[in-house]
Amino acid sequence: MERKAGHSVKDLNSPPLLSITGKPLQVMFLSEKNSRKRLSSPDLRRILTPVKQSRLERTLQNFMASGKTFVSQKKPLTPLMGALAKKSLIKANGKNPSAESIELENGAKIYKCMSNPNVNGNSSTLGYPIRSSTALTELSIVYKTPLSNHRMKTTTPKANRLKVLQKKETLSQSLQKSNGIIVKEEEECIYKYFLGPGNNSELIFKTMKKRPKWKRVYSHIGANFMWTALKKSSITDSLADYEIKEEKNTVLAVSEYPLIMPQDIYCQVVPVNSILPSKAKLYNRLNANKELTSKKRLFFNMHSYYTENRINPFSKIPLTFHVSYGSYDANFKIFVSKFHELQNLGVGNVWIVKPGECTNRGFGIHVCSTLEQIVDSINNYESDNERTFVIQKYIDNPLLYKGRKFDIRCYAVITCIMGNFQCFFYKEGYLRTSSVDYSLKNVSNKYIHLTNDAVQKYSQNYGKHEAGNKLSYSEFHDYLQKTYGDIDFYKEILPQIKDTIKDTALATYMKLDPNRKTHSFEILGYDFLIDTQYKVWLIEVNTNPCLELSSPYLETLIPKMVDQAFCLTVDQIFPSEYIDGTKKDPQGLLNNEFELIFNEAKYNRDLNLC
């Protein structure tokens, strides 16, 4: 339908619009009519008289200055509005009716829309894709310029009333979009969880008890969420493999939670897969977690990753040799050559021998200063199973805390949801201190050299210096400031730790779950050492890290960390009312200390753009 002169939509790029929010705003023209009614042409003529056009434009400017979001009614507007939109597009594009959008001088974009459009996007804006050159039904304006601090009082003429909706999506919804899923709502659904035996079961029980829609069962068969201390093949085998039905694409989008999911890492995955939570399964173990938690596999993967990226692997991890057949192994002969080289140079020649397979709690670890001690450690190991070893250079110049050795325990959560890997770094952690002053004169004294709780708790001095031999990051930061003055833990040490954890995700994300089981995650414990040059060294990664509340600080830290990890994983797939928050922050999200540091979908997108 052709529109008379003076009754068309006023050219929106003539007056300069106010500064608009950095978040994409969708602005639709609406009337005061009931949104369930389809608008007729006379209705639109009454709305878009020349006088009311200026009012509408002022209203638009006022609302946009307030940073609010406008949305249209569910049913589409009439073809007349589409004709007006098309006319505006033709005018701005030099009579090119097939153009999908026009960009205004103020940074806005006008998109042509269809009824019931699907959200799409690009590197700077979100809009609606055009699917046909006919039947345009809506005019959408998307703004990407910064929001002014000025807030104007909104006075909307009754005839030009705009329907305003401002609703922030939940963290679970943002996570779902980042993994390409949508979770269907189910009324009065009770989920089932299985909790296997182990030293962490009581804490997990208390964490799940906070979630009212859950019921504990005593078999993993039929359970929605399964937690075990160690990986059980019977459970991983019961999880379905992810089936790639169509190629995934990524859409750059605004992160509603930038402190948890930074804008430069967050993206959304399309197409979206629907999940019925009552039928879904989630397991707390990655199918091939040994790629990180086995000492030999961690060494192989990090050595390969750093070498491929032209980084000296032994600038990140201590010098390491892997030995499969005791002192008869060819690699052991290479190690012996290096040992003699260091001995001739008269430099530190202390080594630590560890089982190559998955062990923790200091089991099977020996600190050695002579070749004879090393040979005894790898040849006289008593085990029915075939065992390999890693021989690793001991960091003999560790930074000390009041004369004693320490290491840093921190946490990360790696998730595999609908075939997409993500890694979240936990910003809080703690130091584990030794009970005896540091010295290399007695390498056999484990209370000097091994900081594991399983070792230190048997020392007579355990808890004498610090409660439970534990320190918070903030306590250590204050110590550094008072003792050295020129070192900031949060700016100079913690970023190194975060970058190294990201490296471990990059090195292994293709191996951790080759079949992409639906769905799994794992809380991992990372151990780091710091030397006297404030350089961070990755020591090992632990499956089933100790979650014992062995000090007053850990009584707060660990339950909070586990609970917030479940917000990212369990609550993403199984919506449940959260009862620990406040009225302003019902899910406790403002205090969530996890930060997304690796997103496979975003990483692959960036690779394809290179």
Coordinates of C-alpha atoms in Angstrom, one line a residue, residues 15-584:
P15 CA 18.2 14.6 13.8
P16 CA 21.2 13.3 15.8
L17 CA 20.0 10.8 18.3
L18 CA 21.3 10.7 21.9
S19 CA 24.0 8.4 23.0
I20 CA 22.6 4.9 23.3
T21 CA 23.6 1.9 25.4
G22 CA 26.5 -0.3 24.4
K23 CA 24.1 -3.3 24.6
P24 CA 22.0 -3.8 21.5
L25 CA 18.6 -2.3 21.9
Q26 CA 15.6 -3.5 19.8
V27 CA 13.2 -0.6 19.3
M28 CA 9.8 -1.4 17.7
F29 CA 6.9 0.9 16.8
L30 CA 3.7 0.0 18.7
S31 CA 0.3 1.5 19.2
E32 CA -1.9 1.8 22.2
K33 CA -4.2 -0.9 20.8
N34 CA -4.5 -4.2 22.6
S35 CA -1.4 -6.2 21.7
R36 CA -3.5 -9.3 20.9
K37 CA -5.3 -7.4 18.1
R38 CA -3.9 -7.2 14.7
L39 CA -3.4 -3.5 13.7
S40 CA -5.3 -2.2 10.7
S41 CA -4.1 0.4 8.2
P42 CA -6.4 3.1 9.6
D43 CA -5.0 2.5 13.0
L44 CA -1.5 3.2 11.6
R45 CA -2.6 6.2 9.8
R46 CA -3.9 7.7 13.0
I47 CA -0.7 6.9 14.8
L48 CA 1.6 8.3 12.1
T49 CA 0.1 11.7 11.5
P50 CA 2.8 14.4 11.0
V51 CA 2.2 15.8 14.5
K52 CA 2.4 12.5 16.2
Q53 CA 5.5 11.5 14.3
S54 CA 7.5 14.1 16.1
R55 CA 6.0 13.0 19.4
L56 CA 7.0 9.5 18.7
E57 CA 10.5 10.5 17.8
R58 CA 10.9 12.5 21.0
T59 CA 9.5 9.5 23.0
L60 CA 12.0 7.2 21.3
Q61 CA 14.8 9.6 22.2
N62 CA 13.7 9.9 25.8
F63 CA 13.4 6.1 26.2
M64 CA 16.7 5.4 24.5
A65 CA 18.4 7.9 26.7
S66 CA 17.1 6.0 29.7
G67 CA 18.8 2.9 28.4
K68 CA 15.6 0.8 28.4
T69 CA 14.8 -1.9 25.9
F70 CA 11.7 -1.9 23.7
V71 CA 10.1 -5.0 22.4
S72 CA 7.2 -5.6 20.0
Q73 CA 4.0 -7.5 20.6
K74 CA 4.1 -11.2 19.9
K75 CA 1.9 -10.9 16.8
P76 CA 3.4 -9.0 13.8
L77 CA 2.4 -5.6 12.7
T78 CA 0.5 -5.0 9.4
P79 CA 2.1 -5.1 6.0
L80 CA 1.7 -1.3 5.9
M81 CA 4.5 -0.9 8.5
G82 CA 6.6 -3.2 6.4
A83 CA 6.0 -1.0 3.4
L84 CA 7.1 2.1 5.4
A85 CA 10.2 0.3 6.6
K86 CA 11.0 -0.8 3.0
K87 CA 10.5 2.7 1.7
S88 CA 12.9 4.0 4.4
L89 CA 15.4 1.3 3.5
I90 CA 15.1 2.1 -0.3
K91 CA 15.6 5.8 0.4
A92 CA 18.7 5.3 2.5
N93 CA 20.3 2.7 0.3
G94 CA 19.9 4.3 -3.1
K95 CA 16.8 2.3 -4.1
N96 CA 18.2 -1.0 -3.1
P97 CA 15.2 -2.9 -1.7
S98 CA 17.2 -6.1 -1.1
A99 CA 19.6 -4.5 1.5
E100 CA 19.3 -6.1 4.8
S101 CA 20.2 -3.0 6.9
I102 CA 21.3 0.5 6.8
E103 CA 23.8 2.2 9.1
L104 CA 23.1 5.6 10.5
E105 CA 25.7 8.3 11.3
N106 CA 25.2 7.8 15.0
G107 CA 26.2 4.2 14.9
A108 CA 22.7 2.7 14.6
K109 CA 21.6 0.0 12.2
I110 CA 18.1 -0.4 10.8
Y111 CA 17.2 -4.0 10.1
K112 CA 14.3 -5.4 8.0
C113 CA 12.4 -8.0 10.0
M114 CA 10.0 -10.9 9.4
S115 CA 7.3 -11.9 11.8
N116 CA 8.6 -14.3 14.5
P117 CA 12.2 -13.6 13.6
N118 CA 15.2 -15.6 14.9
V119 CA 17.9 -13.6 16.6
N120 CA 21.2 -13.6 14.8
G121 CA 24.3 -11.4 15.1
N122 CA 27.7 -10.3 14.1
S123 CA 30.8 -8.8 15.7
S124 CA 29.1 -5.5 16.7
T125 CA 25.4 -5.7 16.7
L126 CA 22.4 -8.0 17.1
G127 CA 19.5 -7.9 14.7
Y128 CA 17.0 -9.9 12.7
P129 CA 18.0 -11.7 9.5
I130 CA 15.9 -11.1 6.3
R131 CA 14.4 -14.3 4.9
S132 CA 12.3 -12.9 2.1
S133 CA 12.0 -9.7 0.1
T134 CA 8.2 -9.5 0.8
A135 CA 5.9 -9.2 3.7
L136 CA 8.1 -7.0 5.9
T137 CA 6.2 -6.6 9.1
E138 CA 8.4 -4.7 11.6
L139 CA 11.1 -2.0 11.6
S140 CA 13.8 -2.7 14.2
I141 CA 16.6 -0.2 15.1
V142 CA 19.7 -1.6 16.8
Y143 CA 22.0 0.8 18.6
K144 CA 25.6 0.2 19.5
T145 CA 27.0 3.6 20.7
P146 CA 27.8 4.2 24.4
L147 CA 25.1 5.1 26.9
S148 CA 25.1 8.6 28.2
N149 CA 25.0 9.1 32.0
H150 CA 22.1 11.5 31.5
R151 CA 18.7 10.1 32.4
M152 CA 15.6 11.9 31.1
K153 CA 12.1 11.7 32.5
T154 CA 9.9 9.8 30.1
T155 CA 6.5 11.2 29.1
T156 CA 5.0 9.0 26.5
P157 CA 1.9 10.4 24.6
K158 CA -1.0 8.0 25.1
A159 CA -1.4 7.6 21.3
N160 CA 2.2 6.6 20.9
R161 CA 2.6 4.4 24.0
L162 CA 5.5 1.9 23.8
K163 CA 5.5 -1.4 25.6
V164 CA 8.7 -1.7 27.7
L165 CA 10.2 -4.9 28.9
Q166 CA 13.4 -5.0 30.8
K167 CA 14.3 -8.4 32.1
K168 CA 17.8 -9.7 32.6
E169 CA 18.4 -13.4 31.7
T170 CA 19.6 -15.7 34.5
L171 CA 23.1 -17.0 34.6
S172 CA 21.8 -20.5 33.7
Q173 CA 20.1 -19.0 30.6
S174 CA 23.4 -17.3 29.5
L175 CA 25.3 -20.5 30.1
Q176 CA 22.7 -22.5 28.1
K177 CA 23.0 -20.1 25.1
S178 CA 26.8 -20.4 25.3
N179 CA 26.5 -24.2 24.9
G180 CA 23.7 -24.1 22.3
I181 CA 20.9 -25.5 24.5
I182 CA 17.5 -24.5 25.8
V183 CA 16.1 -26.3 28.8
K184 CA 12.4 -27.0 28.6
E185 CA 10.3 -26.0 31.6
E186 CA 8.7 -28.9 33.6
E187 CA 6.1 -28.4 36.3
E188 CA 6.5 -30.2 39.6
C189 CA 9.6 -32.1 38.4
I190 CA 11.7 -33.9 41.0
Y191 CA 15.3 -34.7 39.9
K192 CA 17.3 -37.6 41.3
Y193 CA 21.0 -37.6 42.2
F194 CA 23.4 -40.4 43.0
L195 CA 26.2 -39.8 45.5
G196 CA 28.9 -42.4 45.6
P197 CA 31.1 -43.1 48.7
G198 CA 34.2 -41.0 49.3
N199 CA 35.8 -38.4 51.5
N200 CA 33.8 -35.6 49.9
S201 CA 30.3 -37.1 50.0
E202 CA 29.1 -35.2 53.1
L203 CA 29.9 -31.8 51.5
I204 CA 28.2 -32.8 48.2
F205 CA 25.1 -34.0 50.2
K206 CA 24.9 -30.6 52.0
T207 CA 25.3 -28.7 48.7
M208 CA 22.5 -30.7 47.0
K209 CA 20.3 -30.2 50.0
K210 CA 20.1 -26.5 49.2
R211 CA 18.4 -27.3 45.9
P212 CA 14.8 -28.2 46.8
K213 CA 13.8 -30.1 43.6
W214 CA 16.3 -32.9 44.2
K215 CA 16.0 -36.3 45.8
R216 CA 18.8 -38.7 46.6
V217 CA 18.8 -42.2 45.2
Y218 CA 21.3 -45.0 45.8
S219 CA 21.9 -46.2 42.3
H220 CA 23.2 -44.3 39.3
I221 CA 20.7 -46.1 37.1
G222 CA 17.8 -43.6 36.6
A223 CA 19.7 -40.8 38.3
N224 CA 19.9 -37.3 36.6
F225 CA 23.1 -36.2 38.4
M226 CA 25.8 -38.6 39.5
W227 CA 28.8 -37.7 41.7
T228 CA 31.6 -40.2 42.4
A229 CA 35.0 -39.8 44.0
L230 CA 36.7 -41.5 41.1
K231 CA 35.6 -42.0 37.5
K232 CA 33.4 -45.1 37.0
S233 CA 33.3 -46.6 33.5
S234 CA 29.8 -48.0 34.2
I235 CA 28.5 -44.5 34.5
T236 CA 30.5 -42.9 31.6
D237 CA 29.3 -45.7 29.4
S238 CA 25.7 -45.0 30.3
L239 CA 26.0 -41.4 29.0
A240 CA 24.9 -40.8 25.5
D241 CA 27.5 -39.7 22.9
Y242 CA 26.8 -36.2 21.5
E243 CA 25.5 -36.5 17.9
I244 CA 26.3 -33.7 15.5
K245 CA 23.1 -33.2 13.6
E246 CA 24.1 -30.0 11.9
E247 CA 27.1 -27.8 11.8
K248 CA 27.4 -25.4 14.8
N249 CA 27.8 -21.7 14.3
T250 CA 28.6 -19.1 16.8
V251 CA 27.0 -15.7 17.4
L252 CA 28.8 -12.9 19.2
A253 CA 26.5 -11.6 21.9
V254 CA 26.5 -9.3 24.9
S255 CA 27.5 -11.1 28.1
E256 CA 24.9 -10.4 30.9
Y257 CA 27.5 -11.6 33.4
P258 CA 30.9 -10.1 32.3
L259 CA 32.6 -10.9 35.6
I260 CA 31.8 -14.6 35.2
M261 CA 31.8 -14.8 31.4
P262 CA 34.0 -12.0 30.0
Q263 CA 32.8 -10.3 26.8
D264 CA 35.9 -11.3 24.8
I265 CA 35.3 -15.0 25.5
Y266 CA 31.5 -15.3 25.6
C267 CA 29.5 -16.2 22.6
Q268 CA 26.3 -18.1 21.8
V269 CA 26.0 -21.3 19.8
V270 CA 23.4 -22.0 17.2
P271 CA 21.5 -24.1 16.3
V272 CA 19.9 -24.6 19.7
N273 CA 19.2 -28.1 21.1
S274 CA 16.3 -28.6 23.4
I275 CA 16.8 -30.5 26.6
L276 CA 14.1 -32.1 28.8
P277 CA 15.8 -32.0 32.2
S278 CA 13.9 -34.9 33.7
K279 CA 15.5 -37.1 31.0
A280 CA 19.0 -35.5 31.1
K281 CA 22.1 -36.9 32.7
L282 CA 25.1 -35.1 34.2
Y283 CA 28.3 -36.7 35.6
N284 CA 31.0 -35.1 37.6
R285 CA 33.8 -36.8 35.8
L286 CA 35.3 -36.2 32.3
N287 CA 35.6 -39.4 30.3
A288 CA 39.3 -39.1 29.7
N289 CA 40.3 -36.9 32.7
K290 CA 43.6 -38.7 32.8
E291 CA 44.9 -36.5 30.0
L292 CA 45.2 -33.8 32.8
T293 CA 45.4 -35.7 36.0
S294 CA 47.9 -38.4 35.1
K295 CA 51.3 -37.0 35.7
K296 CA 52.8 -38.6 32.5
R297 CA 49.9 -37.5 30.3
L298 CA 50.0 -34.0 31.7
F299 CA 53.7 -33.9 30.8
F300 CA 53.1 -35.2 27.3
N301 CA 50.2 -32.9 26.6
M302 CA 51.9 -29.7 27.9
H303 CA 55.2 -30.5 26.3
S304 CA 53.5 -31.0 22.9
Y305 CA 51.3 -27.9 23.3
Y306 CA 54.1 -25.6 24.2
T307 CA 56.5 -27.0 21.6
E308 CA 53.8 -26.5 18.8
N309 CA 53.4 -22.9 20.0
R310 CA 57.2 -22.3 20.0
I311 CA 57.3 -21.9 23.8
N312 CA 60.0 -23.7 25.8
P313 CA 57.9 -26.2 27.8
F314 CA 60.4 -26.2 30.7
S315 CA 59.8 -22.5 31.2
K316 CA 56.3 -23.5 32.4
I317 CA 56.8 -26.9 33.9
P318 CA 59.9 -28.3 35.6
L319 CA 62.4 -30.2 33.5
T320 CA 60.9 -33.7 33.3
F321 CA 61.8 -37.2 32.0
H322 CA 59.3 -40.1 31.6
V323 CA 60.6 -43.6 32.4
S324 CA 58.7 -46.7 31.5
Y325 CA 61.0 -49.6 32.3
G326 CA 63.0 -48.5 35.3
S327 CA 66.7 -47.9 35.0
Y328 CA 66.7 -50.0 31.8
D329 CA 64.6 -47.5 29.9
A330 CA 66.3 -45.5 27.1
N331 CA 64.9 -42.2 28.5
F332 CA 66.6 -43.0 31.8
K333 CA 69.9 -43.0 30.0
I334 CA 69.1 -39.5 28.7
F335 CA 68.3 -38.4 32.2
V336 CA 71.5 -39.8 33.6
S337 CA 73.4 -37.7 31.0
K338 CA 71.6 -34.6 32.2
F339 CA 72.2 -35.5 35.9
H340 CA 76.0 -35.8 35.3
E341 CA 76.0 -32.5 33.3
L342 CA 74.4 -30.6 36.3
Q343 CA 76.7 -32.4 38.7
N344 CA 79.8 -31.2 36.8
L345 CA 78.4 -27.7 36.7
G346 CA 78.1 -27.8 40.5
V347 CA 74.5 -26.5 40.4
G348 CA 71.4 -27.9 42.2
N349 CA 70.9 -31.5 41.4
V350 CA 67.8 -32.5 43.4
W351 CA 65.1 -34.4 41.7
I352 CA 61.6 -35.6 42.6
V353 CA 60.3 -39.0 41.5
K354 CA 56.6 -39.5 41.0
P355 CA 54.4 -42.4 39.8
G356 CA 53.4 -41.6 36.2
E357 CA 49.8 -42.6 36.6
C358 CA 47.0 -41.1 38.6
T359 CA 48.0 -40.8 42.3
N360 CA 47.5 -38.1 44.9
R361 CA 48.0 -37.3 48.6
G362 CA 51.8 -37.6 48.2
F363 CA 51.6 -41.3 47.5
G364 CA 54.8 -42.8 46.0
I365 CA 56.7 -39.5 45.8
H366 CA 60.4 -39.4 46.6
V367 CA 62.8 -36.4 46.8
C368 CA 66.3 -37.6 45.7
S369 CA 69.7 -35.9 45.6
T370 CA 71.8 -38.9 44.4
L371 CA 71.6 -41.2 41.3
E372 CA 71.4 -44.2 43.6
Q373 CA 68.3 -42.9 45.4
I374 CA 66.6 -42.3 42.0
V375 CA 67.5 -45.8 40.7
D376 CA 66.1 -47.4 43.9
S377 CA 62.9 -45.3 43.6
I378 CA 62.1 -46.5 40.1
N379 CA 63.4 -50.1 40.3
N380 CA 62.1 -51.2 43.7
Y381 CA 58.5 -50.0 43.4
E382 CA 56.2 -52.7 44.8
S383 CA 53.0 -53.0 42.7
D384 CA 51.1 -55.7 40.9
N385 CA 50.4 -53.3 38.1
E386 CA 52.9 -52.0 35.5
R387 CA 54.1 -48.6 36.7
T388 CA 55.9 -45.8 34.9
F389 CA 57.6 -42.8 36.5
V390 CA 58.3 -39.1 35.9
I391 CA 61.6 -37.8 37.1
Q392 CA 61.2 -34.0 37.6
K393 CA 63.7 -31.3 38.5
Y394 CA 63.0 -30.2 42.0
I395 CA 62.4 -26.4 42.3
D396 CA 65.2 -25.8 44.7
N397 CA 64.8 -22.0 45.0
P398 CA 61.2 -21.8 46.1
L399 CA 59.7 -18.6 47.5
L400 CA 59.3 -19.2 51.2
Y401 CA 56.7 -18.1 53.7
K402 CA 58.4 -17.2 57.0
G403 CA 61.2 -19.6 56.1
R404 CA 59.0 -22.6 55.1
K405 CA 58.0 -24.0 51.8
F406 CA 54.5 -23.7 50.4
D407 CA 52.5 -24.5 47.3
I408 CA 49.3 -23.0 45.9
R409 CA 46.1 -25.0 45.5
C410 CA 43.5 -23.5 43.2
Y411 CA 40.5 -24.8 41.4
A412 CA 39.1 -24.9 37.9
V413 CA 35.9 -26.4 36.5
I414 CA 35.9 -27.9 33.0
T415 CA 32.4 -28.5 31.5
C416 CA 31.4 -30.5 28.4
I417 CA 27.7 -29.6 27.7
M418 CA 26.2 -30.6 24.4
G419 CA 29.7 -31.2 23.0
N420 CA 31.1 -27.8 23.9
F421 CA 34.1 -27.5 26.2
Q422 CA 34.4 -24.6 28.6
C423 CA 36.9 -23.9 31.4
F424 CA 36.2 -21.8 34.4
F425 CA 38.9 -20.5 36.8
Y426 CA 38.1 -20.0 40.4
K427 CA 39.6 -16.7 41.6
E428 CA 40.1 -17.8 45.2
G429 CA 42.4 -20.5 46.5
Y430 CA 44.8 -21.1 49.3
L431 CA 48.4 -21.8 50.3
R432 CA 49.5 -25.1 51.8
T433 CA 52.5 -24.6 54.1
S434 CA 55.0 -27.1 55.4
S435 CA 55.6 -27.6 59.1
V436 CA 59.4 -27.5 59.1
D437 CA 61.9 -24.8 58.0
Y438 CA 63.1 -25.3 54.4
S439 CA 66.5 -26.9 53.9
L440 CA 68.1 -29.1 51.2
K441 CA 70.4 -30.8 53.6
N442 CA 67.7 -33.4 54.4
V443 CA 65.8 -34.3 51.3
S444 CA 64.2 -37.3 52.9
N445 CA 62.2 -35.2 55.4
K446 CA 58.7 -35.0 53.8
Y447 CA 57.6 -32.4 56.4
I448 CA 60.0 -30.0 54.7
H449 CA 59.4 -30.8 51.0
L450 CA 55.9 -32.1 50.6
T451 CA 53.0 -29.8 51.5
N452 CA 50.1 -32.2 51.0
D453 CA 47.7 -32.4 53.9
A454 CA 47.9 -36.2 53.8
V455 CA 51.6 -35.8 54.7
Q456 CA 51.7 -32.7 56.9
K457 CA 48.9 -33.7 59.2
Y458 CA 51.2 -36.3 60.8
S459 CA 53.9 -33.7 61.7
Q460 CA 54.2 -32.6 65.3
N461 CA 54.2 -29.0 64.1
Y462 CA 51.0 -29.3 62.0
G463 CA 48.8 -26.3 62.8
K464 CA 51.5 -24.7 64.9
H465 CA 52.2 -21.8 62.5
E466 CA 48.9 -21.5 60.6
A467 CA 45.6 -23.0 61.3
G468 CA 45.6 -26.3 59.4
N469 CA 48.8 -25.1 57.6
K470 CA 46.6 -23.0 55.3
L471 CA 46.8 -19.3 54.2
S472 CA 44.3 -17.3 52.1
Y473 CA 45.4 -15.3 49.1
S474 CA 44.8 -12.1 50.9
E475 CA 47.0 -13.1 53.9
F476 CA 49.8 -14.1 51.5
H477 CA 49.4 -10.8 49.6
D478 CA 49.8 -8.8 52.8
Y479 CA 52.9 -10.8 53.7
L480 CA 54.4 -10.1 50.3
Q481 CA 53.7 -6.4 50.6
K482 CA 55.2 -6.2 54.1
T483 CA 58.2 -8.4 53.3
Y484 CA 59.1 -7.5 49.8
G485 CA 57.1 -4.4 49.0
D486 CA 57.4 -4.6 45.2
I487 CA 55.3 -7.7 44.5
D488 CA 51.5 -7.8 44.1
F489 CA 50.1 -11.3 44.3
Y490 CA 46.9 -10.4 42.4
K491 CA 48.6 -8.6 39.6
E492 CA 51.9 -10.5 39.2
I493 CA 51.3 -14.1 40.4
L494 CA 47.6 -14.9 40.0
P495 CA 47.5 -13.9 36.3
Q496 CA 50.3 -16.4 35.6
I497 CA 48.3 -19.1 37.3
K498 CA 45.2 -18.3 35.3
D499 CA 47.1 -18.3 32.0
T500 CA 48.7 -21.6 32.7
I501 CA 45.3 -23.2 33.6
K502 CA 44.0 -21.9 30.3
D503 CA 47.0 -23.5 28.6
T504 CA 46.1 -26.9 30.1
A505 CA 42.5 -26.5 28.6
L506 CA 43.9 -25.6 25.2
A507 CA 46.3 -28.5 25.3
T508 CA 43.7 -31.1 26.2
Y509 CA 40.2 -30.1 25.2
M510 CA 40.2 -32.3 22.1
K511 CA 41.2 -35.3 24.3
L512 CA 39.3 -35.0 27.5
D513 CA 36.2 -36.5 26.1
P514 CA 36.6 -37.7 22.5
N515 CA 33.0 -38.9 22.3
R516 CA 31.6 -35.7 23.9
K517 CA 29.4 -37.5 26.4
T518 CA 26.2 -35.6 27.3
H519 CA 26.8 -34.2 29.8
S520 CA 29.8 -34.0 32.1
F521 CA 32.1 -31.7 34.1
E522 CA 34.9 -31.9 36.6
I523 CA 36.2 -29.9 39.5
L524 CA 40.0 -30.1 39.3
G525 CA 42.6 -29.1 41.8
Y526 CA 45.8 -27.4 40.4
D527 CA 49.0 -27.2 42.3
F528 CA 51.6 -24.5 41.6
L529 CA 55.0 -23.5 43.1
I530 CA 56.5 -20.0 43.0
D531 CA 60.3 -19.5 42.9
T532 CA 62.3 -16.6 44.2
Q533 CA 61.9 -14.8 40.9
Y534 CA 58.1 -14.9 41.4
K535 CA 57.8 -17.3 38.5
V536 CA 54.9 -19.7 38.6
W537 CA 55.5 -23.4 37.9
L538 CA 52.7 -26.0 37.2
I539 CA 53.3 -29.1 39.4
E540 CA 50.3 -31.2 38.9
V541 CA 46.5 -31.4 38.3
N542 CA 44.3 -33.5 40.6
T543 CA 41.1 -35.4 40.0
N544 CA 39.0 -35.7 43.2
P545 CA 40.9 -32.9 45.0
C546 CA 40.7 -32.9 48.7
L547 CA 37.6 -31.0 49.9
E548 CA 38.1 -31.5 53.6
L549 CA 37.4 -28.5 55.8
S550 CA 40.7 -28.7 57.6
S551 CA 40.9 -25.0 58.7
P552 CA 38.5 -22.1 59.5
Y553 CA 39.3 -20.5 56.1
L554 CA 38.6 -23.7 54.2
E555 CA 35.3 -24.1 56.1
T556 CA 34.2 -21.0 54.1
L557 CA 36.1 -21.3 50.9
I558 CA 35.4 -24.9 49.8
P559 CA 31.6 -25.1 50.4
K560 CA 31.3 -21.8 48.5
M561 CA 33.5 -23.0 45.6
V562 CA 31.5 -26.3 45.3
D563 CA 28.2 -24.5 45.5
Q564 CA 29.2 -21.9 42.8
A565 CA 30.6 -24.7 40.6
F566 CA 27.1 -26.4 40.8
C567 CA 25.5 -23.0 39.7
L568 CA 27.5 -23.3 36.5
T569 CA 26.8 -27.0 35.9
V570 CA 24.0 -28.7 37.8
D571 CA 21.7 -25.6 37.8
Q572 CA 22.4 -25.0 34.1
I573 CA 20.7 -28.2 33.1
F574 CA 18.3 -28.8 36.0
P575 CA 16.6 -25.5 36.9
S576 CA 15.9 -25.3 40.6
E577 CA 15.0 -22.6 43.1
Y578 CA 18.1 -21.3 44.8
I579 CA 17.6 -20.5 48.5
D580 CA 20.9 -19.1 49.7
G581 CA 20.7 -15.7 48.0
T582 CA 19.2 -12.4 48.9
K583 CA 16.2 -10.5 47.4
K584 CA 18.5 -8.4 45.3

